[in-house]
Tab-separated table of C-alpha atoms and ligand atoms in Angstrom:
chain	number	residue	atom	x	y	z
A	351	UNK	CA	196.497	90.898	133.969
A	352	UNK	CA	195.033	93.135	136.544
A	353	UNK	CA	191.354	94.797	136.225
A	354	UNK	CA	192.944	98.090	135.018
A	355	UNK	CA	194.433	96.571	132.328
A	356	UNK	CA	191.375	94.313	131.681
A	357	UNK	CA	189.221	97.563	131.451
A	358	UNK	CA	191.627	99.138	128.876
A	359	UNK	CA	191.372	96.047	126.812
A	360	UNK	CA	187.292	95.770	127.024
A	361	UNK	CA	187.403	98.994	125.917
A	362	UNK	CA	189.585	98.752	122.775
A	363	UNK	CA	188.105	95.514	121.936
A	364	UNK	CA	183.980	97.607	122.081
A	365	UNK	CA	185.779	100.237	120.230
A	366	UNK	CA	186.574	98.318	117.126
A	367	UNK	CA	183.719	96.455	117.086
A	368	UNK	CA	181.056	97.237	114.854
A	369	UNK	CA	178.563	94.944	116.260
A	370	UNK	CA	178.363	94.178	119.297
A	371	UNK	CA	175.675	92.215	121.907
A	372	UNK	CA	175.317	92.614	125.792
A	373	UNK	CA	173.856	90.160	127.637
A	374	UNK	CA	172.128	90.728	131.171
A	375	UNK	CA	171.425	89.018	134.355
A	376	UNK	CA	170.135	89.457	137.867
A	377	UNK	CA	173.627	91.180	139.056
A	378	UNK	CA	172.937	94.049	136.758
A	379	UNK	CA	170.236	95.021	138.631
A	380	UNK	CA	170.900	94.554	142.687
A	381	UNK	CA	172.575	97.724	142.551
A	382	UNK	CA	168.771	99.342	141.673
A	383	UNK	CA	167.307	97.049	144.791
A	384	UNK	CA	166.175	94.194	142.906
A	385	UNK	CA	166.918	90.595	144.483
A	386	UNK	CA	169.356	88.004	142.900
A	387	UNK	CA	168.127	84.759	142.227
A	388	UNK	CA	171.057	82.523	143.159
A	389	UNK	CA	173.505	84.330	145.470
A	390	UNK	CA	173.728	83.590	149.085
A	391	UNK	CA	170.706	85.726	150.052
A	392	UNK	CA	168.927	85.870	146.976
A	393	UNK	CA	165.335	85.002	146.031
A	394	UNK	CA	165.713	81.225	145.328
A	395	UNK	CA	167.082	80.555	148.907
A	396	UNK	CA	163.730	82.138	150.469
A	397	UNK	CA	160.807	80.620	148.138
A	398	UNK	CA	160.877	77.616	146.020
A	399	UNK	CA	161.586	78.450	142.817
A	400	UNK	CA	159.377	75.034	141.784
A	401	UNK	CA	156.334	76.579	143.551
A	402	UNK	CA	156.351	80.120	142.593
A	403	UNK	CA	157.816	79.945	138.701
A	404	UNK	CA	156.394	76.737	137.510
A	405	UNK	CA	152.661	75.566	135.991
A	406	UNK	CA	152.485	72.887	138.290
A	407	UNK	CA	153.591	75.435	141.109
A	408	UNK	CA	150.654	77.575	140.063
A	409	UNK	CA	148.237	75.400	139.275
A	410	UNK	CA	148.772	73.573	142.908
A	411	UNK	CA	148.328	76.844	144.696
A	412	UNK	CA	147.899	80.245	142.406
A	413	UNK	CA	147.221	82.306	145.318
A	414	UNK	CA	150.369	82.009	146.324
A	415	UNK	CA	152.244	82.683	143.066
A	416	UNK	CA	150.584	85.758	143.078
A	417	UNK	CA	151.137	86.822	146.461
A	418	UNK	CA	154.794	86.485	145.251
A	419	UNK	CA	154.005	88.430	141.821
A	420	UNK	CA	152.719	91.121	143.553
A	421	UNK	CA	155.075	91.662	146.186
A	422	UNK	CA	157.462	91.449	142.930
A	423	UNK	CA	155.588	94.309	140.896
A	424	UNK	CA	155.793	96.754	144.344
A	425	UNK	CA	159.843	96.579	144.943
A	426	UNK	CA	160.327	96.586	141.276
A	427	UNK	CA	157.771	99.267	140.916
A	428	UNK	CA	160.131	101.224	143.468
A	429	UNK	CA	163.569	100.402	142.197
A	430	UNK	CA	165.207	102.990	139.587
A	431	UNK	CA	167.707	102.309	136.833
A	432	UNK	CA	171.258	102.112	138.266
A	433	UNK	CA	174.751	103.699	136.716
A	434	UNK	CA	174.946	100.404	134.719
A	435	UNK	CA	171.579	100.472	132.968
A	436	UNK	CA	172.624	104.265	132.392
A	437	UNK	CA	176.094	103.258	130.473
A	438	UNK	CA	174.513	100.432	128.443
A	439	UNK	CA	171.525	102.824	127.361
A	440	UNK	CA	174.443	105.390	126.103
A	441	UNK	CA	175.794	102.603	124.354
A	442	UNK	CA	172.581	101.449	122.414
A	443	UNK	CA	172.575	105.095	121.135
A	444	UNK	CA	176.107	105.126	120.423
A	445	UNK	CA	176.818	101.876	118.722
A	446	UNK	CA	174.610	101.670	116.329
A	447	UNK	CA	174.458	97.829	115.837
A	448	UNK	CA	173.998	97.174	119.502
A	449	UNK	CA	171.594	94.538	120.831
A	450	UNK	CA	170.833	93.779	124.587
A	451	UNK	CA	169.191	90.248	125.460
A	452	UNK	CA	168.226	90.476	129.091
A	453	UNK	CA	166.913	87.919	131.561
A	454	UNK	CA	165.816	90.504	134.181
A	455	UNK	CA	161.852	91.238	133.809
A	456	UNK	CA	162.600	94.558	135.672
A	457	UNK	CA	162.192	96.745	132.340
A	458	UNK	CA	165.016	98.566	133.820
A	459	UNK	CA	166.910	98.682	130.850
A	460	UNK	CA	164.047	100.068	128.727
A	461	UNK	CA	163.446	102.889	131.900
A	462	UNK	CA	167.109	103.652	131.252
A	463	UNK	CA	166.295	104.467	127.899
A	464	UNK	CA	167.876	101.776	126.192
A	465	UNK	CA	167.534	100.910	122.432
A	466	UNK	CA	167.093	97.535	121.073
A	467	UNK	CA	166.149	95.280	124.187
A	468	UNK	CA	165.341	91.589	123.701
A	469	UNK	CA	163.438	90.332	127.169
A	470	UNK	CA	164.385	86.570	127.080
A	471	UNK	CA	162.033	85.821	130.184
A	472	UNK	CA	159.570	88.692	129.356
A	473	UNK	CA	158.227	91.531	132.214
A	474	UNK	CA	157.409	91.269	135.308
A	475	UNK	CA	154.418	93.641	134.152
A	476	UNK	CA	153.262	90.570	131.659
A	477	UNK	CA	149.849	88.888	132.268
A	478	UNK	CA	148.066	86.303	130.304
A	479	UNK	CA	145.062	84.258	130.929
A	480	UNK	CA	146.064	80.732	132.340
A	481	UNK	CA	143.915	78.679	129.742
A	482	UNK	CA	144.625	80.443	127.387
A	483	UNK	CA	140.862	81.459	126.313
A	484	UNK	CA	140.843	82.562	122.590
A	485	UNK	CA	139.927	86.179	123.057
A	486	UNK	CA	143.275	87.170	124.942
A	487	UNK	CA	145.882	88.032	123.444
A	488	UNK	CA	149.064	86.059	123.856
A	489	UNK	CA	150.134	88.463	127.087
A	490	UNK	CA	149.389	91.252	127.719
A	491	UNK	CA	150.364	94.493	129.841
A	492	UNK	CA	148.683	94.886	132.958
A	493	UNK	CA	150.846	97.253	135.664
A	494	UNK	CA	148.986	97.135	138.591
A	495	UNK	CA	151.005	96.214	141.913
A	496	UNK	CA	148.247	95.562	144.377
A	497	UNK	CA	145.357	93.174	142.891
A	498	UNK	CA	141.551	93.354	144.881
A	499	UNK	CA	141.820	89.577	145.021
A	500	UNK	CA	143.797	87.131	144.306
A	501	UNK	CA	144.198	85.307	142.087
A	502	UNK	CA	143.123	87.986	139.986
A	503	UNK	CA	140.560	86.676	136.910
A	504	UNK	CA	141.275	87.266	133.137
A	505	UNK	CA	138.300	90.002	132.607
A	506	UNK	CA	137.929	87.757	128.600
A	507	UNK	CA	136.685	84.630	129.887
A	508	UNK	CA	136.765	84.440	133.618
A	509	UNK	CA	139.992	81.999	134.055
A	510	UNK	CA	142.420	83.111	136.415
A	511	UNK	CA	144.868	85.300	134.985
A	512	UNK	CA	148.755	84.177	135.664
A	513	UNK	CA	152.045	86.191	135.688
A	514	UNK	CA	152.855	86.693	131.998
A	515	UNK	CA	156.615	86.307	132.361
A	516	UNK	CA	158.507	82.686	131.347
A	517	UNK	CA	158.433	79.938	134.002
A	518	UNK	CA	160.762	77.251	134.420
A	519	UNK	CA	159.919	74.659	131.887
A	520	UNK	CA	158.552	76.987	129.346
A	521	UNK	CA	159.684	78.178	125.938
A	522	UNK	CA	161.410	81.116	125.689
A	523	UNK	CA	159.424	83.776	123.472
A	524	UNK	CA	159.918	83.185	119.745
A	525	UNK	CA	161.067	85.948	118.146
A	526	UNK	CA	163.584	87.150	121.730
A	527	UNK	CA	165.086	83.616	121.122
A	528	UNK	CA	165.143	83.943	117.755
A	529	UNK	CA	166.783	87.334	117.873
A	530	UNK	CA	168.923	86.832	120.409
A	531	UNK	CA	170.482	83.447	118.105
A	532	UNK	CA	170.641	85.849	115.634
A	533	UNK	CA	172.713	88.571	118.196
A	534	UNK	CA	175.559	85.974	118.603
A	535	UNK	CA	176.774	86.800	115.486
A	536	UNK	CA	178.675	89.495	116.560
A	537	UNK	CA	182.165	90.932	117.044
A	538	UNK	CA	181.786	91.063	120.713
A	539	UNK	CA	179.773	89.607	123.371
A	540	UNK	CA	179.248	91.471	127.017
A	541	UNK	CA	177.665	88.602	129.900
A	542	UNK	CA	176.949	91.097	132.274
A	543	UNK	CA	176.039	89.868	136.216
A	544	UNK	CA	174.389	86.210	135.530
A	545	UNK	CA	175.312	83.409	137.071
A	546	UNK	CA	175.780	81.517	133.655
A	547	UNK	CA	173.511	78.938	135.100
A	548	UNK	CA	170.026	79.184	133.608
A	549	UNK	CA	169.820	77.243	130.063
A	550	UNK	CA	169.615	78.068	126.998
A	551	UNK	CA	169.979	81.727	127.589
A	552	UNK	CA	173.288	80.437	129.233
A	553	UNK	CA	174.673	78.608	126.269
A	554	UNK	CA	174.434	81.989	124.328
A	555	UNK	CA	177.755	83.106	125.389
A	556	UNK	CA	179.311	79.880	124.402
A	557	UNK	CA	177.498	80.583	120.472
A	558	UNK	CA	178.897	83.741	120.320
A	559	UNK	CA	182.384	82.765	120.507
A	560	UNK	CA	181.823	79.569	118.331
A	561	UNK	CA	181.061	82.185	115.911
A	562	UNK	CA	184.194	83.753	116.065
A	563	UNK	CA	183.021	86.886	119.092
A	564	UNK	CA	185.977	88.335	121.390
A	565	UNK	CA	183.841	87.267	124.664
A	566	UNK	CA	183.701	89.342	127.874
A	567	UNK	CA	182.502	88.342	131.175
A	568	UNK	CA	181.713	91.068	134.109
A	569	UNK	CA	180.514	89.182	137.352
A	570	UNK	CA	182.024	89.476	140.970
A	571	UNK	CA	181.931	86.084	140.899
A	572	UNK	CA	183.644	82.977	139.230
A	573	UNK	CA	180.563	81.729	136.852
A	574	UNK	CA	180.549	78.418	134.659
A	575	UNK	CA	181.848	81.130	131.970
A	576	UNK	CA	184.633	82.003	133.599
A	577	UNK	CA	187.001	79.618	131.695
A	578	UNK	CA	185.572	79.548	128.587
A	579	UNK	CA	185.662	83.742	127.731
A	580	UNK	CA	188.842	85.459	126.023
A	581	UNK	CA	188.494	88.235	128.911
A	582	UNK	CA	187.041	87.400	132.856
A	583	UNK	CA	186.237	91.085	134.454
A	584	UNK	CA	185.701	89.830	138.460
A	585	UNK	CA	184.412	93.630	139.762
A	586	UNK	CA	180.923	94.378	140.159
A	587	UNK	CA	179.148	95.570	136.902
A	588	UNK	CA	178.585	98.965	137.823
A	589	UNK	CA	182.305	99.836	138.798
A	590	UNK	CA	183.627	97.580	135.437
A	591	UNK	CA	181.216	99.524	133.423
A	592	UNK	CA	182.053	102.847	134.471
A	593	UNK	CA	185.858	102.612	134.383
A	594	UNK	CA	185.656	101.204	130.605
A	595	UNK	CA	183.327	104.198	129.313
A	596	UNK	CA	186.060	106.082	131.258
A	597	UNK	CA	188.384	104.657	128.820
A	598	UNK	CA	185.780	104.578	126.014
A	599	UNK	CA	184.778	108.743	126.695
A	600	UNK	CA	187.679	110.291	129.134
A	601	UNK	CA	186.970	113.761	127.631
A	602	UNK	CA	183.442	112.941	130.467
A	603	UNK	CA	185.378	112.642	132.872
A	604	UNK	CA	187.939	115.320	132.447
A	605	UNK	CA	185.306	117.787	132.205
B	1066	ZN	ZN1	141.252	84.653	129.063
């Protein structure tokens, strides 16, 4: 099936669905200038995720972890939502039972105005006490892009502050994980711009399929999900979403 037919098929499925779940990964934010992780040229080709995104790495060298976190805060602050974020934001307002599950920590879905977003890996703006101490919330928001001293300290107890996003080997935030599992009970499940390599998030598409959803993958590359989904669209997210949106709302294109 050529891409044109796939876009039409995806649009027809979305139009008929009452419950839609969209699952997004780093590929969605690449056009905004946020580096992906596993592609050639991606973040994990330059820095070791074991050193930058695990508890052990933080214990070994908290200043280095914070230098990386501070750099990412600066990069992300300068980035804007792209056309893909804007189309998904429109869908979230148009389709009342739509959930967006994201692995991205950049908050660009929220900045685009998307409703009903579940952040599986937290946010780049989250921080937490490394102990954690009794007085501090589990995690809280701190939007500084430059800290006077690295690593910064918890203002509740004076211990080290840690970036609050989810590291490798850590549990996903309970509420987001629970609601994401519930969201696999849907009519159509669309996975966009994710390599499908990070578990348990990557399992969601399989769960959705088992629950009877029509599953769609949008990714320029072949992924482990490619052979599993009902419809695989090999195209950058912004091109696929714009084409699907043009079928859903032709009047906007023609006016
Ligand atoms: Zn503390």
